[in-house]
């Protein structure tokens, strides 16, 4: 069964005309969209698995407006779906198909309120696009280190709500590790003013961590105090060909020993998705055209000193040890960006090859080769001829274990095997001590997986937290938890 065929959460009453008019009065004409053409971009999930409906897209321009909208929704018992850039991959940010849920977009709340370069922090509203936050930090001589393929459209509130990962988790941690404080509108319309910039604050429960990763089920994040890092003055990158995933693991261990914290990214790429990107994305060039693969790594160092010699020494040692078959070092910024364009285009390129079943999983770093070898055998035993497309953040154990349909199989027949394939892969991940969702979250797509792979104690604690903070169950119902 494909995700689109699964039932949605139990429907709630649709907003009445009176409630809608009162909400429109709160946000004004600039904050109200009910024209179908203008609403359409907000309603379709990025992969096309869901297309929702809503009576209106409400776009508050301030925290007070968000609070007023949520307070009115709580009074009327209306379900709310907060949305950032609509770049999520588990269906959490689009409304249900029955049209009863009100979509609240934070896109208008896009101000950077303050930057403190000396203190290494910034306060940004939830609707700020990640690329704009990166630019503002750079203009202040600092780095906001979160980096991912959708950074030109993903927004800060959604990134925090899903605890986004990306390519620099190895060095800087995931999104929750970059958050010092939050401003949140609670499900009853009250505002939690938690925009503290403290590195140390040991005064009770760290409430910000409840909302980071909660996917909008506990409240609406309206602003965040973010941590900034020193801007690296030098970078060195290489695209490396290897004979196996085991060799990639050996190279990673050697790179950590050789470069320490200067190692900023270590991305594993299989030849299959790389071939898709070279075939379908314009302007892409293979950095190692004579290399047969089947594995490649994009490795990058960053720091305050020139790093080309350090990276060359590392690769020379690895080549001599037989870990590496070939390597291309970026000799210019254009070449370095070309390496990253290939890496960041892998998911987009897979769309051109027909239906795919994707798994965003993590295992202990040392078990990545076992995941790939055993997972490949499992999938091929279920669907012979399936095209395996594993790639991802080997440095933190997060692999996108994606599967494209066989060339001689229809999209519909392949997607009918979704649950069978996903259970096989996720059961293996659980056996290896990993997670069925490394960075994309749970949303609507993986609520059953949460119950299948997390203990009754864990799920029960989540349900009790949800009941305490959102007793009416109006915030993103049916997301993360399939009840409430």
Coordinates of C-alpha atoms in Angstrom, one line a residue:
X1 CA 0.0 0.0 0.0
X2 CA 1.4 3.4 -0.9
X3 CA 1.2 6.2 1.6
X4 CA -1.5 8.1 -0.4
X5 CA -3.8 5.1 0.1
X6 CA -3.6 5.2 3.9
X7 CA -6.5 6.7 5.8
X8 CA -6.0 10.2 7.2
X9 CA -6.7 11.2 10.8
X10 CA -10.3 11.5 12.0
X11 CA -11.9 14.6 10.5
X12 CA -12.9 17.6 12.6
X13 CA -15.6 20.1 11.9
X14 CA -14.7 22.5 9.1
X15 CA -14.3 26.2 10.1
X16 CA -17.6 28.1 9.9
X17 CA -17.9 31.1 7.6
X18 CA -18.0 33.3 10.8
X19 CA -14.8 31.9 12.1
X20 CA -13.1 32.3 8.7
X21 CA -14.2 35.9 8.5
X22 CA -12.9 36.6 12.0
X23 CA -9.5 35.1 11.1
X24 CA -9.4 37.1 7.9
X25 CA -9.9 40.2 10.0
X26 CA -6.9 39.2 12.2
X27 CA -4.4 38.9 9.4
X28 CA -5.8 41.3 6.9
X29 CA -5.9 41.0 3.1
X30 CA -2.1 40.4 2.8
X31 CA -2.4 37.4 5.2
X32 CA -5.3 35.7 3.5
X33 CA -5.4 33.3 0.6
X34 CA -8.5 31.5 -0.6
X35 CA -8.0 31.6 -4.3
X36 CA -7.4 28.0 -5.4
X37 CA -4.5 28.9 -7.7
X38 CA -2.7 30.9 -5.0
X39 CA -3.3 28.1 -2.4
X40 CA -2.1 25.3 -4.7
X41 CA 1.6 25.5 -3.9
X42 CA 0.9 25.1 -0.2
X43 CA -1.3 22.0 -0.7
X44 CA 0.9 19.5 -2.6
X45 CA 3.6 17.5 -0.8
X46 CA 7.0 17.7 -2.4
X47 CA 7.1 14.1 -3.6
X48 CA 3.5 14.3 -4.7
X49 CA 2.3 11.6 -2.3
X50 CA -0.4 13.9 -0.9
X51 CA -2.5 16.8 -2.1
X52 CA -4.6 18.4 0.6
X53 CA -7.4 20.9 0.8
X54 CA -8.1 23.8 3.1
X55 CA -10.7 26.5 3.3
X56 CA -7.9 29.1 3.4
X57 CA -4.2 29.6 3.8
X58 CA -3.7 32.0 6.7
X59 CA -0.4 33.9 6.7
X60 CA 0.1 35.9 9.9
X61 CA 2.6 38.7 9.9
X62 CA 3.5 38.7 13.5
X63 CA 3.7 36.5 16.6
X64 CA 0.6 38.4 18.0
X65 CA -1.3 37.5 14.9
X66 CA -0.3 33.9 15.1
X67 CA -1.5 33.9 18.8
X68 CA -4.8 35.4 17.8
X69 CA -5.4 32.9 15.0
X70 CA -4.5 29.9 17.2
X71 CA -6.6 31.2 20.1
X72 CA -9.6 31.5 17.8
X73 CA -9.0 28.0 16.4
X74 CA -8.8 26.6 19.9
X75 CA -12.1 28.3 20.8
X76 CA -13.8 26.9 17.7
X77 CA -12.1 23.4 17.9
X78 CA -10.4 23.8 14.4
X79 CA -7.4 21.8 13.5
X80 CA -4.3 23.7 12.4
X81 CA -1.4 22.7 10.2
X82 CA 1.6 25.0 10.5
X83 CA 3.7 25.2 7.4
X84 CA 7.2 26.6 6.6
X85 CA 8.6 26.2 3.1
X86 CA 6.6 23.0 2.4
X87 CA 9.8 21.1 1.7
X88 CA 9.1 18.2 4.1
X89 CA 9.2 14.6 3.0
X90 CA 6.7 12.9 5.3
X91 CA 3.5 14.7 4.7
X92 CA 3.4 16.7 8.0
X93 CA 3.1 20.1 6.5
X94 CA 0.2 19.7 4.1
X95 CA -3.5 19.6 5.2
X96 CA -5.7 16.6 5.0
X97 CA -7.8 15.8 1.9
X98 CA -11.1 16.4 3.6
X99 CA -10.6 20.2 3.8
X100 CA -11.3 20.6 7.5
X101 CA -7.8 21.6 8.6
X102 CA -6.7 25.2 8.4
X103 CA -3.2 25.8 7.0
X104 CA -1.2 28.4 8.8
X105 CA 1.9 29.5 6.7
X106 CA 4.7 31.4 8.5
X107 CA 6.1 32.7 5.2
X108 CA 5.4 36.4 6.0
X109 CA 7.3 36.2 9.3
X110 CA 10.7 36.5 7.6
X111 CA 12.6 39.1 9.5
X112 CA 16.0 38.6 11.1
X113 CA 15.5 40.5 14.3
X114 CA 19.0 40.7 15.5
X115 CA 22.6 39.4 15.0
X116 CA 25.2 39.3 17.6
X117 CA 28.5 38.5 15.9
X118 CA 30.6 38.7 19.0
X119 CA 28.3 36.5 21.0
X120 CA 27.8 34.1 18.1
X121 CA 24.0 34.3 17.9
X122 CA 21.1 35.5 15.8
X123 CA 17.3 35.9 16.3
X124 CA 15.4 34.9 13.2
X125 CA 11.7 34.6 12.6
X126 CA 10.2 31.2 11.6
X127 CA 9.5 32.3 8.0
X128 CA 13.1 33.1 7.2
X129 CA 14.5 31.1 4.4
X130 CA 17.6 29.1 5.3
X131 CA 19.7 30.6 2.5
X132 CA 18.8 34.1 3.7
X133 CA 19.9 33.2 7.2
X134 CA 23.2 31.9 5.9
X135 CA 23.7 35.1 3.9
X136 CA 22.9 37.3 6.9
X137 CA 25.3 35.4 9.0
X138 CA 28.0 35.6 6.4
X139 CA 27.6 39.3 6.0
X140 CA 28.3 39.6 9.8
X141 CA 31.4 37.4 9.4
X142 CA 29.8 34.3 10.9
X143 CA 28.5 30.9 9.7
X144 CA 25.1 29.4 10.2
X145 CA 26.2 25.9 9.5
X146 CA 23.0 24.1 8.7
X147 CA 23.2 23.1 5.0
X148 CA 20.9 21.0 2.9
X149 CA 19.6 20.7 -0.7
X150 CA 16.4 22.6 -0.1
X151 CA 18.1 25.6 1.6
X152 CA 16.7 28.0 -1.0
X153 CA 13.1 27.3 0.1
X154 CA 13.2 25.6 3.5
X155 CA 12.2 28.0 6.4
X156 CA 13.7 28.1 9.9
X157 CA 10.5 27.2 11.7
X158 CA 10.0 24.1 9.7
X159 CA 13.6 23.2 10.0
X160 CA 13.4 23.4 13.8
X161 CA 10.1 21.6 13.9
X162 CA 11.5 18.7 11.9
X163 CA 15.0 18.8 13.6
X164 CA 16.6 19.0 10.1
X165 CA 20.0 17.4 9.6
X166 CA 21.9 18.0 6.3
X167 CA 25.5 17.6 5.4
X168 CA 27.3 19.3 8.4
X169 CA 25.8 17.3 11.3
X170 CA 29.1 15.5 11.5
X171 CA 30.7 18.7 12.8
X172 CA 28.0 21.0 14.1
X173 CA 25.1 18.7 15.0
X174 CA 21.5 18.8 13.8
X175 CA 19.1 21.7 13.9
X176 CA 18.2 21.3 17.6
X177 CA 21.9 21.7 18.4
X178 CA 21.9 25.1 16.7
X179 CA 18.9 26.5 18.7
X180 CA 19.6 28.5 21.9
X181 CA 16.0 29.6 22.5
X182 CA 12.5 29.7 21.0
X183 CA 9.4 31.8 20.8
X184 CA 6.3 29.5 20.5
X185 CA 2.6 30.0 20.3
X186 CA 1.0 27.3 22.3
X187 CA -2.2 25.5 21.3
X188 CA -4.4 27.7 23.5
X189 CA -3.0 30.9 22.0
X190 CA -0.6 31.8 24.8
X191 CA 3.0 32.8 23.8
X192 CA 6.0 31.2 25.4
X193 CA 8.8 33.9 25.3
X194 CA 11.8 31.7 25.4
X195 CA 14.3 33.6 23.1
X196 CA 17.2 33.2 25.5
X197 CA 20.7 33.2 24.0
X198 CA 22.4 31.5 26.9
X199 CA 24.9 28.8 26.4
X200 CA 24.4 27.7 29.9
X201 CA 20.9 27.7 31.5
X202 CA 20.4 24.8 33.9
X203 CA 17.0 25.9 35.3
X204 CA 14.6 23.0 34.9
X205 CA 13.4 21.3 31.8
X206 CA 14.9 22.4 28.5
X207 CA 11.6 23.3 26.9
X208 CA 13.0 24.2 23.6
X209 CA 13.8 20.6 23.0
X210 CA 10.2 19.6 23.3
X211 CA 9.3 21.8 20.2
X212 CA 12.4 21.0 18.2
X213 CA 11.4 17.8 16.3
X214 CA 7.8 17.9 17.4
X215 CA 6.7 18.7 13.8
X216 CA 4.1 21.3 14.8
X217 CA 2.2 19.0 17.1
X218 CA 2.8 21.0 20.3
X219 CA 2.7 24.6 19.1
X220 CA 3.8 26.9 16.4
X221 CA 7.4 28.2 16.5
X222 CA 7.5 31.9 15.5
X223 CA 11.1 32.8 16.1
X224 CA 14.4 31.3 17.3
X225 CA 17.7 32.3 18.8
X226 CA 20.2 30.5 16.7
X227 CA 23.9 29.8 17.3
X228 CA 26.5 31.0 14.8
X229 CA 30.0 29.6 14.3
X230 CA 33.2 31.3 13.1
X231 CA 33.3 31.6 9.3
X232 CA 35.9 29.2 7.9
X233 CA 38.4 31.1 5.8
X234 CA 39.6 28.1 3.9
X235 CA 38.0 25.0 2.4
X236 CA 39.3 21.9 0.6
X237 CA 37.1 19.3 -1.1
X238 CA 37.7 16.1 -3.0
X239 CA 35.6 13.7 -5.0
X240 CA 36.9 10.2 -4.3
X241 CA 36.3 6.8 -6.0
X242 CA 36.3 3.7 -3.8
X243 CA 35.8 0.0 -4.3
X244 CA 33.3 -0.6 -1.5
X245 CA 31.3 0.9 1.4
X246 CA 33.8 -0.8 3.7
X247 CA 36.6 1.2 2.1
X248 CA 34.6 4.3 2.6
X249 CA 34.3 3.5 6.3
X250 CA 38.0 3.0 6.6
X251 CA 38.6 6.3 4.8
X252 CA 36.2 8.1 7.2
X253 CA 38.1 6.7 10.2
X254 CA 41.4 7.8 8.7
X255 CA 40.0 11.3 7.8
X256 CA 38.8 11.8 11.4
X257 CA 42.3 10.8 12.7
X258 CA 44.0 13.0 10.1
X259 CA 41.9 16.1 10.2
X260 CA 40.0 16.0 13.5
X261 CA 37.3 18.7 13.8
X262 CA 38.4 20.2 10.4
X263 CA 36.4 17.5 8.7
X264 CA 33.1 19.2 7.9
X265 CA 31.4 16.7 5.5
X266 CA 31.8 13.1 4.4
X267 CA 29.1 12.1 1.9
X268 CA 28.8 8.6 0.5
X269 CA 27.4 8.3 -3.0
X270 CA 26.5 5.1 -4.9
X271 CA 27.2 4.9 -8.7
X272 CA 23.5 4.4 -9.5
X273 CA 22.1 7.7 -8.2
X274 CA 25.2 9.5 -9.5
X275 CA 24.4 8.1 -12.9
X276 CA 20.8 9.4 -12.6
X277 CA 22.1 12.9 -11.8
X278 CA 24.6 12.9 -14.7
X279 CA 21.8 11.7 -17.0
X280 CA 19.0 14.0 -16.0
X281 CA 20.4 17.2 -14.5
X282 CA 21.7 19.8 -16.9
X283 CA 25.3 21.0 -16.7
X284 CA 26.5 18.1 -14.5
X285 CA 29.9 16.6 -15.2
X286 CA 31.5 13.5 -13.7
X287 CA 34.5 14.6 -11.5
X288 CA 36.2 11.2 -12.2
X289 CA 34.9 10.2 -15.7
X290 CA 37.3 7.2 -15.9
X291 CA 36.4 5.8 -12.5
X292 CA 34.1 2.7 -12.6
X293 CA 32.8 3.1 -9.0
X294 CA 30.8 1.6 -7.6
X295 CA 31.2 4.0 -4.7
X296 CA 32.2 7.6 -4.3
X297 CA 32.8 10.0 -1.4
X298 CA 32.6 13.8 -1.3
X299 CA 34.9 14.9 1.5
X300 CA 35.3 18.5 2.7
X301 CA 37.6 20.1 5.2
X302 CA 37.0 23.7 6.5
X303 CA 38.9 25.8 8.9
X304 CA 41.1 28.9 9.6
X305 CA 44.2 27.7 7.7
X306 CA 44.9 26.5 4.2
X307 CA 43.8 22.8 4.0
X308 CA 44.7 21.6 0.4
X309 CA 48.0 20.0 1.5
X310 CA 46.3 18.3 4.5
X311 CA 43.6 16.8 2.2
X312 CA 46.2 15.7 -0.4
X313 CA 48.3 14.0 2.3
X314 CA 45.2 12.2 3.6
X315 CA 44.3 10.9 0.1
X316 CA 47.8 10.0 -0.8
X317 CA 48.0 7.8 2.3
X318 CA 44.6 6.2 1.5
X319 CA 45.6 5.5 -2.0
X320 CA 48.8 3.8 -0.9
X321 CA 46.8 1.7 1.6
X322 CA 44.4 0.6 -1.2
X323 CA 41.3 2.4 0.3
X324 CA 41.0 4.8 -2.6
X325 CA 41.0 4.1 -6.4
X326 CA 41.1 7.7 -7.7
X327 CA 40.4 11.2 -6.5
X328 CA 39.8 14.7 -7.9
X329 CA 40.6 17.7 -5.7
X330 CA 38.7 20.9 -6.2
X331 CA 41.1 23.4 -7.6
X332 CA 38.6 26.3 -7.6
X333 CA 35.4 27.4 -5.9
X334 CA 33.6 26.6 -9.2
X335 CA 34.8 23.0 -9.1
X336 CA 33.9 22.6 -5.4
X337 CA 30.4 23.9 -6.1
X338 CA 30.2 21.5 -9.0
X339 CA 30.9 18.6 -6.6
X340 CA 28.2 19.7 -4.3
X341 CA 25.7 20.3 -7.1
X342 CA 26.0 16.7 -8.0
X343 CA 25.5 15.6 -4.4
X344 CA 22.5 17.9 -3.8
X345 CA 20.9 16.8 -7.1
X346 CA 20.6 13.1 -6.3
X347 CA 17.1 13.1 -4.9
X348 CA 15.8 15.4 -7.7
X349 CA 17.4 13.2 -10.4
X350 CA 15.7 10.1 -9.0
X351 CA 12.3 11.5 -9.9
X352 CA 13.1 11.1 -13.6
X353 CA 13.5 7.3 -13.2
X354 CA 9.9 6.5 -12.2
X355 CA 8.5 5.6 -8.9
X356 CA 10.8 5.3 -5.9
X357 CA 10.5 4.1 -2.3
X358 CA 12.8 6.0 0.0
X359 CA 14.2 5.3 3.4
X360 CA 15.7 8.0 5.6
X361 CA 17.5 5.8 8.1
X362 CA 20.4 6.0 10.5
X363 CA 22.6 3.3 12.0
X364 CA 25.8 3.4 14.0
X365 CA 28.5 4.7 11.6
X366 CA 30.4 1.4 11.8
X367 CA 27.3 -0.5 10.6
X368 CA 26.7 1.5 7.4
X369 CA 28.4 -1.1 5.2
X370 CA 26.2 -3.8 6.7
X371 CA 23.1 -1.8 6.2
X372 CA 23.9 -1.3 2.5
X373 CA 25.0 -4.9 1.9
X374 CA 22.2 -6.6 3.7
X375 CA 19.6 -4.1 2.8
X376 CA 20.4 -4.5 -0.9
X377 CA 20.0 -8.3 -0.7
X378 CA 16.7 -7.9 1.2
X379 CA 15.2 -5.5 -1.4
X380 CA 16.3 -7.6 -4.4
X381 CA 14.8 -10.7 -2.8
X382 CA 11.4 -8.9 -2.7
X383 CA 11.6 -7.0 -6.1
X384 CA 14.3 -8.5 -8.4
X385 CA 15.7 -5.9 -10.7
X386 CA 15.0 -3.0 -8.3
X387 CA 17.6 -0.3 -8.6
X388 CA 19.3 0.5 -5.3
X389 CA 20.3 4.2 -4.8
X390 CA 21.9 4.5 -1.4
X391 CA 23.7 7.8 -0.6
X392 CA 24.0 10.2 2.3
X393 CA 25.8 11.4 5.3
X394 CA 28.1 8.6 6.2
X395 CA 29.9 10.7 8.8
X396 CA 26.8 10.6 11.0
X397 CA 25.4 7.2 10.0
X398 CA 22.4 8.7 8.1
X399 CA 21.9 6.9 4.7
X400 CA 19.1 7.6 2.3
X401 CA 18.5 4.0 1.3
X402 CA 16.4 4.8 -1.8
X403 CA 15.0 2.3 -4.3
X404 CA 13.9 3.0 -7.8
X405 CA 11.5 0.6 -9.6
X406 CA 12.8 -2.0 -12.0
X407 CA 12.9 -0.8 -15.6
X408 CA 10.3 -3.5 -16.6
X409 CA 7.9 -2.7 -13.8
X410 CA 5.1 -0.2 -13.6
X411 CA 5.1 2.6 -11.0
X412 CA 1.8 1.3 -9.6
X413 CA 3.0 -2.3 -9.3
X414 CA 6.2 -1.2 -7.6
X415 CA 4.5 1.2 -5.1
X416 CA 2.1 -1.7 -4.2
X417 CA 5.2 -3.3 -2.5
X418 CA 5.9 -0.2 -0.4
X419 CA 5.1 -1.6 3.0
X420 CA 6.8 -4.9 2.3
X421 CA 10.0 -3.2 1.3
X422 CA 9.9 -0.6 4.0
X423 CA 9.3 -3.1 6.7
X424 CA 12.2 -5.2 5.5
X425 CA 14.6 -2.3 5.5
X426 CA 13.3 -0.8 8.8
X427 CA 13.5 -4.2 10.5
X428 CA 17.1 -4.5 9.5
X429 CA 17.8 -0.9 10.7
X430 CA 16.2 -1.8 14.1
X431 CA 18.3 -4.9 14.3
X432 CA 21.4 -2.8 13.8
X433 CA 20.3 -0.4 16.6
X434 CA 19.3 2.4 14.2
X435 CA 16.4 4.7 13.5
X436 CA 13.7 4.5 10.8
X437 CA 13.7 8.2 10.5
X438 CA 17.1 10.0 10.7
X439 CA 16.3 13.5 9.7
X440 CA 12.9 13.7 7.8
X441 CA 10.7 13.1 10.8
X442 CA 7.5 11.1 11.2
X443 CA 4.7 13.3 9.8
X444 CA 1.8 11.2 8.3
X445 CA 4.1 8.8 6.5
X446 CA 5.6 7.0 9.4
X447 CA 3.1 7.1 12.3
X448 CA 2.7 3.3 12.1
X449 CA 6.5 2.9 12.1
X450 CA 6.7 4.9 15.3
X451 CA 4.4 2.3 17.1
X452 CA 6.2 -0.6 15.4
X453 CA 9.8 0.4 16.3
X454 CA 9.5 2.5 19.4
X455 CA 8.6 1.0 22.8
X456 CA 5.2 1.4 24.4
X457 CA 6.9 3.4 27.1
X458 CA 8.3 5.9 24.6
X459 CA 5.1 6.3 22.7
X460 CA 3.1 6.6 25.9
X461 CA 5.3 9.4 27.1
X462 CA 4.8 11.2 23.8
X463 CA 1.0 10.8 24.0
X464 CA 1.0 12.1 27.6
X465 CA 3.0 15.2 26.6
X466 CA 0.7 15.8 23.7
X467 CA -2.3 15.5 26.0
X468 CA -0.9 18.0 28.5
X469 CA 0.2 20.6 26.0
X470 CA -2.5 20.2 23.4
X471 CA -5.5 18.6 25.2
X472 CA -7.9 19.5 22.5
X473 CA -5.6 17.9 19.9
X474 CA -5.9 20.8 17.4
X475 CA -2.2 21.1 16.5
X476 CA -1.3 18.9 13.5
X477 CA -3.6 16.0 14.4
X478 CA -2.5 12.6 13.0
X479 CA 1.1 13.7 12.5
X480 CA 3.8 12.0 14.5
X481 CA 1.1 10.3 16.7
X482 CA -1.7 8.6 14.8
X483 CA -4.1 9.4 17.7
X484 CA -4.8 13.0 18.9

